[in-house]
PDB file of C-alpha atoms in Angstrom:
ATOM      1  CA  MET A   1       0.000   0.000   0.000  1.00  0.00           C
ATOM      2  CA  LYS A   2       2.785   2.431   0.900  1.00  0.00           C
ATOM      3  CA  ALA A   3       4.531   1.629  -2.389  1.00  0.00           C
ATOM      4  CA  ILE A   4       1.354   2.404  -4.359  1.00  0.00           C
ATOM      5  CA  ILE A   5       0.906   5.763  -2.596  1.00  0.00           C
ATOM      6  CA  LEU A   6       4.578   6.712  -2.959  1.00  0.00           C
ATOM      7  CA  GLY A   7       4.571   5.714  -6.633  1.00  0.00           C
ATOM      8  CA  GLY A   8       1.452   7.834  -7.196  1.00  0.00           C
ATOM      9  CA  PHE A   9       3.038  10.909  -5.601  1.00  0.00           C
ATOM     10  CA  LEU A  10       6.269  10.482  -7.582  1.00  0.00           C
ATOM     11  CA  LEU A  11       4.357  10.071 -10.830  1.00  0.00           C
ATOM     12  CA  ALA A  12       2.168  13.084 -10.084  1.00  0.00           C
ATOM     13  CA  GLY A  13       5.233  15.220  -9.262  1.00  0.00           C
ATOM     14  CA  THR A  14       6.888  14.216 -12.527  1.00  0.00           C
ATOM     15  CA  CYS A  15       3.707  15.031 -14.429  1.00  0.00           C
ATOM     16  CA  LEU A  16       3.552  18.543 -12.974  1.00  0.00           C
ATOM     17  CA  CYS A  17       6.971  19.246 -14.490  1.00  0.00           C
ATOM     18  CA  PHE A  18       5.999  18.256 -18.028  1.00  0.00           C
ATOM     19  CA  GLY A  19       2.454  19.649 -18.297  1.00  0.00           C
ATOM     20  CA  GLN A  20       3.280  22.922 -20.044  1.00  0.00           C
ATOM     21  CA  SER A  21       2.247  22.260 -23.683  1.00  0.00           C
ATOM     22  CA  ILE A  22      -0.454  19.615 -23.301  1.00  0.00           C
ATOM     23  CA  ARG A  23      -3.915  20.014 -24.889  1.00  0.00           C
ATOM     24  CA  PRO A  24      -6.183  17.318 -23.361  1.00  0.00           C
ATOM     25  CA  VAL A  25      -8.783  15.703 -25.638  1.00  0.00           C
ATOM     26  CA  ALA A  26     -11.287  15.107 -22.826  1.00  0.00           C
ATOM     27  CA  PRO A  27     -13.721  15.587 -21.236  1.00  0.00           C
ATOM     28  CA  GLU A  28     -15.748  16.074 -24.392  1.00  0.00           C
ATOM     29  CA  LYS A  29     -18.914  14.518 -25.785  1.00  0.00           C
ATOM     30  CA  GLY A  30     -18.084  11.503 -27.950  1.00  0.00           C
ATOM     31  CA  ALA A  31     -14.645  10.830 -26.443  1.00  0.00           C
ATOM     32  CA  TYR A  32     -13.749   7.275 -25.397  1.00  0.00           C
ATOM     33  CA  SER A  33     -11.452   6.185 -22.605  1.00  0.00           C
ATOM     34  CA  VAL A  34      -9.775   3.059 -21.279  1.00  0.00           C
ATOM     35  CA  GLY A  35      -8.600   3.206 -17.679  1.00  0.00           C
ATOM     36  CA  PHE A  36      -6.145   0.922 -15.914  1.00  0.00           C
ATOM     37  CA  SER A  37      -5.913   1.072 -12.123  1.00  0.00           C
ATOM     38  CA  LEU A  38      -4.716  -0.703  -9.019  1.00  0.00           C
ATOM     39  CA  GLN A  39      -7.212  -0.458  -6.204  1.00  0.00           C
ATOM     40  CA  TYR A  40      -6.617  -1.281  -2.568  1.00  0.00           C
ATOM     41  CA  PHE A  41      -9.912  -2.412  -0.932  1.00  0.00           C
ATOM     42  CA  LYS A  42     -10.624  -2.729   2.766  1.00  0.00           C
ATOM     43  CA  SER A  43     -14.000  -3.957   4.023  1.00  0.00           C
ATOM     44  CA  GLN A  44     -15.236  -3.777   7.601  1.00  0.00           C
ATOM     45  CA  HIS A  45     -14.992  -7.479   8.461  1.00  0.00           C
ATOM     46  CA  SER A  46     -12.641  -8.968   5.878  1.00  0.00           C
ATOM     47  CA  ASP A  47      -9.054  -8.887   4.704  1.00  0.00           C
ATOM     48  CA  SER A  48      -7.832  -6.180   2.371  1.00  0.00           C
ATOM     49  CA  ILE A  49      -7.283  -6.970  -1.307  1.00  0.00           C
ATOM     50  CA  THR A  50      -5.522  -5.279  -4.199  1.00  0.00           C
ATOM     51  CA  LEU A  51      -7.403  -5.388  -7.475  1.00  0.00           C
ATOM     52  CA  PHE A  52      -6.280  -4.578 -11.039  1.00  0.00           C
ATOM     53  CA  GLN A  53      -9.148  -3.063 -12.980  1.00  0.00           C
ATOM     54  CA  VAL A  54      -9.666  -2.230 -16.669  1.00  0.00           C
ATOM     55  CA  THR A  55     -12.463   0.225 -17.389  1.00  0.00           C
ATOM     56  CA  PRO A  56     -13.664   1.417 -20.805  1.00  0.00           C
ATOM     57  CA  GLY A  57     -15.707   4.613 -20.801  1.00  0.00           C
ATOM     58  CA  TYR A  58     -17.661   6.927 -23.100  1.00  0.00           C
ATOM     59  CA  PHE A  59     -18.612  10.601 -22.690  1.00  0.00           C
ATOM     60  CA  VAL A  60     -22.348  10.950 -23.432  1.00  0.00           C
ATOM     61  CA  THR A  61     -22.105  14.721 -22.783  1.00  0.00           C
ATOM     62  CA  ASP A  62     -19.174  17.079 -22.283  1.00  0.00           C
ATOM     63  CA  ASN A  63     -19.147  16.241 -18.574  1.00  0.00           C
ATOM     64  CA  LEU A  64     -20.950  12.896 -18.100  1.00  0.00           C
ATOM     65  CA  GLU A  65     -18.961   9.682 -18.602  1.00  0.00           C
ATOM     66  CA  VAL A  66     -20.453   6.164 -18.582  1.00  0.00           C
ATOM     67  CA  ARG A  67     -17.948   3.486 -17.497  1.00  0.00           C
ATOM     68  CA  LEU A  68     -17.909  -0.346 -17.550  1.00  0.00           C
ATOM     69  CA  PRO A  69     -15.422  -1.617 -14.927  1.00  0.00           C
ATOM     70  CA  PHE A  70     -14.016  -5.150 -15.249  1.00  0.00           C
ATOM     71  CA  ALA A  71     -11.563  -6.981 -12.997  1.00  0.00           C
ATOM     72  CA  VAL A  72     -10.355 -10.445 -12.071  1.00  0.00           C
ATOM     73  CA  ASP A  73      -9.221 -10.931  -8.493  1.00  0.00           C
ATOM     74  CA  ARG A  74      -6.989 -13.927  -7.816  1.00  0.00           C
ATOM     75  CA  GLY A  75      -7.904 -14.555  -4.189  1.00  0.00           C
ATOM     76  CA  PHE A  76      -6.597 -17.053  -1.657  1.00  0.00           C
ATOM     77  CA  ASN A  77      -9.637 -19.328  -1.834  1.00  0.00           C
ATOM     78  CA  ALA A  78     -11.185 -18.532  -5.217  1.00  0.00           C
ATOM     79  CA  ASP A  79     -10.840 -16.349  -8.286  1.00  0.00           C
ATOM     80  CA  GLU A  80     -13.380 -13.542  -8.388  1.00  0.00           C
ATOM     81  CA  ILE A  81     -14.741 -11.845 -11.526  1.00  0.00           C
ATOM     82  CA  VAL A  82     -16.014  -8.287 -11.092  1.00  0.00           C
ATOM     83  CA  TYR A  83     -18.019  -6.235 -13.608  1.00  0.00           C
ATOM     84  CA  GLY A  84     -20.351  -3.299 -13.346  1.00  0.00           C
ATOM     85  CA  LEU A  85     -21.570   0.132 -14.404  1.00  0.00           C
ATOM     86  CA  GLY A  86     -20.372   3.551 -13.321  1.00  0.00           C
ATOM     87  CA  LEU A  87     -21.212   7.180 -13.995  1.00  0.00           C
ATOM     88  CA  ARG A  88     -18.857  10.108 -13.483  1.00  0.00           C
ATOM     89  CA  TRP A  89     -19.508  13.827 -13.621  1.00  0.00           C
ATOM     90  CA  HIS A  90     -16.347  15.720 -14.676  1.00  0.00           C
ATOM     91  CA  PHE A  91     -15.985  19.272 -13.381  1.00  0.00           C
ATOM     92  CA  GLY A  92     -13.051  20.089 -15.678  1.00  0.00           C
ATOM     93  CA  HIS A  93     -13.346  21.404 -19.187  1.00  0.00           C
ATOM     94  CA  LYS A  94     -11.550  20.267 -22.311  1.00  0.00           C
ATOM     95  CA  GLY A  95      -8.092  21.795 -22.427  1.00  0.00           C
ATOM     96  CA  ARG A  96      -7.449  21.838 -18.675  1.00  0.00           C
ATOM     97  CA  LEU A  97      -4.749  19.590 -17.221  1.00  0.00           C
ATOM     98  CA  PHE A  98      -6.571  18.934 -13.926  1.00  0.00           C
ATOM     99  CA  ASP A  99      -9.930  17.147 -14.279  1.00  0.00           C
ATOM    100  CA  PRO A 100     -11.746  16.437 -10.966  1.00  0.00           C
ATOM    101  CA  PHE A 101     -14.822  14.174 -10.928  1.00  0.00           C
ATOM    102  CA  VAL A 102     -17.483  12.578  -8.704  1.00  0.00           C
ATOM    103  CA  GLY A 103     -19.668   9.624  -9.496  1.00  0.00           C
ATOM    104  CA  GLY A 104     -21.474   6.469  -8.558  1.00  0.00           C
ATOM    105  CA  ILE A 105     -20.678   2.831  -9.186  1.00  0.00           C
ATOM    106  CA  TYR A 106     -22.382  -0.556  -9.107  1.00  0.00           C
ATOM    107  CA  GLU A 107     -20.260  -3.716  -9.330  1.00  0.00           C
ATOM    108  CA  HIS A 108     -21.277  -7.372  -9.256  1.00  0.00           C
ATOM    109  CA  ALA A 109     -18.759 -10.049  -8.268  1.00  0.00           C
ATOM    110  CA  THR A 110     -18.953 -13.816  -8.618  1.00  0.00           C
ATOM    111  CA  ALA A 111     -16.538 -16.509  -7.504  1.00  0.00           C
ATOM    112  CA  GLN A 112     -16.283 -20.269  -7.358  1.00  0.00           C
ATOM    113  CA  GLY A 113     -18.574 -22.044  -4.933  1.00  0.00           C
ATOM    114  CA  GLY A 114     -21.583 -19.836  -5.666  1.00  0.00           C
ATOM    115  CA  PHE A 115     -20.243 -16.666  -4.013  1.00  0.00           C
ATOM    116  CA  LYS A 116     -21.975 -13.496  -5.208  1.00  0.00           C
ATOM    117  CA  GLU A 117     -21.572  -9.919  -4.063  1.00  0.00           C
ATOM    118  CA  ASP A 118     -22.905  -6.526  -5.089  1.00  0.00           C
ATOM    119  CA  PHE A 119     -21.171  -3.233  -4.399  1.00  0.00           C
ATOM    120  CA  PHE A 120     -22.886   0.168  -4.481  1.00  0.00           C
ATOM    121  CA  GLY A 121     -20.832   3.262  -3.845  1.00  0.00           C
ATOM    122  CA  GLY A 122     -19.654   6.747  -4.557  1.00  0.00           C
ATOM    123  CA  VAL A 123     -16.425   7.825  -6.219  1.00  0.00           C
ATOM    124  CA  ILE A 124     -14.376  10.999  -5.960  1.00  0.00           C
ATOM    125  CA  GLY A 125     -11.143  11.542  -7.842  1.00  0.00           C
ATOM    126  CA  ALA A 126      -9.189  13.421 -10.450  1.00  0.00           C
ATOM    127  CA  ASN A 127      -7.320  12.976 -13.706  1.00  0.00           C
ATOM    128  CA  TYR A 128      -4.124  14.882 -14.379  1.00  0.00           C
ATOM    129  CA  PHE A 129      -3.139  14.951 -18.055  1.00  0.00           C
ATOM    130  CA  VAL A 130       0.490  14.097 -18.815  1.00  0.00           C
ATOM    131  CA  ALA A 131      -0.069  13.997 -22.603  1.00  0.00           C
ATOM    132  CA  ASN A 132      -2.891  15.087 -24.912  1.00  0.00           C
ATOM    133  CA  ASN A 133      -4.692  11.766 -24.440  1.00  0.00           C
ATOM    134  CA  VAL A 134      -3.123  10.232 -21.283  1.00  0.00           C
ATOM    135  CA  ALA A 135      -3.873  11.122 -17.676  1.00  0.00           C
ATOM    136  CA  VAL A 136      -2.754   9.773 -14.315  1.00  0.00           C
ATOM    137  CA  GLN A 137      -5.678   9.184 -11.990  1.00  0.00           C
ATOM    138  CA  GLY A 138      -6.357   9.016  -8.263  1.00  0.00           C
ATOM    139  CA  ILE A 139      -9.621   7.622  -6.870  1.00  0.00           C
ATOM    140  CA  LEU A 140     -11.321   7.294  -3.480  1.00  0.00           C
ATOM    141  CA  GLN A 141     -14.319   4.954  -3.485  1.00  0.00           C
ATOM    142  CA  ILE A 142     -16.672   4.389  -0.530  1.00  0.00           C
ATOM    143  CA  GLY A 143     -19.686   2.118  -0.513  1.00  0.00           C
ATOM    144  CA  SER A 144     -21.456  -0.971   0.730  1.00  0.00           C
ATOM    145  CA  ASP A 145     -20.841  -4.640  -0.097  1.00  0.00           C
ATOM    146  CA  ARG A 146     -24.015  -6.711  -0.160  1.00  0.00           C
ATOM    147  CA  THR A 147     -23.879 -10.490   0.078  1.00  0.00           C
ATOM    148  CA  ARG A 148     -25.910 -13.151   1.847  1.00  0.00           C
ATOM    149  CA  LEU A 149     -24.045 -11.988   4.952  1.00  0.00           C
ATOM    150  CA  PRO A 150     -24.813  -8.668   6.652  1.00  0.00           C
ATOM    151  CA  ASP A 151     -23.931  -5.606   4.565  1.00  0.00           C
ATOM    152  CA  GLU A 152     -20.561  -4.059   5.311  1.00  0.00           C
ATOM    153  CA  SER A 153     -18.968  -0.791   4.328  1.00  0.00           C
ATOM    154  CA  SER A 154     -15.967  -0.822   2.043  1.00  0.00           C
ATOM    155  CA  THR A 155     -13.350   1.778   1.154  1.00  0.00           C
ATOM    156  CA  SER A 156     -10.883   1.677  -1.705  1.00  0.00           C
ATOM    157  CA  LEU A 157      -8.012   3.852  -2.780  1.00  0.00           C
ATOM    158  CA  GLY A 158      -6.849   3.585  -6.384  1.00  0.00           C
ATOM    159  CA  PHE A 159      -4.163   4.939  -8.679  1.00  0.00           C
ATOM    160  CA  GLY A 160      -3.715   4.376 -12.364  1.00  0.00           C
ATOM    161  CA  PHE A 161      -3.785   5.943 -15.775  1.00  0.00           C
ATOM    162  CA  VAL A 162      -6.392   6.569 -18.459  1.00  0.00           C
ATOM    163  CA  VAL A 163      -5.961   6.704 -22.233  1.00  0.00           C
ATOM    164  CA  PHE A 164      -8.497   8.919 -24.013  1.00  0.00           C
ATOM    165  CA  PHE A 165      -9.554   8.776 -27.667  1.00  0.00           C
ATOM    166  CA  SER A 166     -11.196  11.722 -29.377  1.00  0.00           C
ATOM    167  CA  GLY A 167     -14.647  10.910 -30.698  1.00  0.00           C
ATOM    168  CA  LYS A 168     -14.306  13.148 -33.746  1.00  0.00           C
TER     169      LYS A 168
END
């Protein structure tokens, strides 16, 4: 966890040095994105896990992005497949290096042995563009895991990068 946080700060510091002539392609209606992130999850009554997630997205308006998260978690007892739907509202405008956002997310997870879990939560984060179509990203996600067991709150911290593609 400390290595992920330190790596994120070092990457962000490097990005601040090189952001002088960048013209970001997003957020803008019609733009596509593919995000790659490492997320550190901690639930109330369970062990923490680190999850690698790939998330394609599409801007339906200049500020609203629809996302489809997908991940495979290789756990101790079983492999877990996670997929879902997310919405993000971007407060930045095209051309700005710093792009903060808030959103909501629903994820469904299944694993061997009939395990099923649903996650509902909120997301707050930001993109920082390091190239016209590439941004580093930090995310804080808080929500509730729902299984056959009692619901429990869950928090995740994630860092990664996003590649954007202009829709025009």
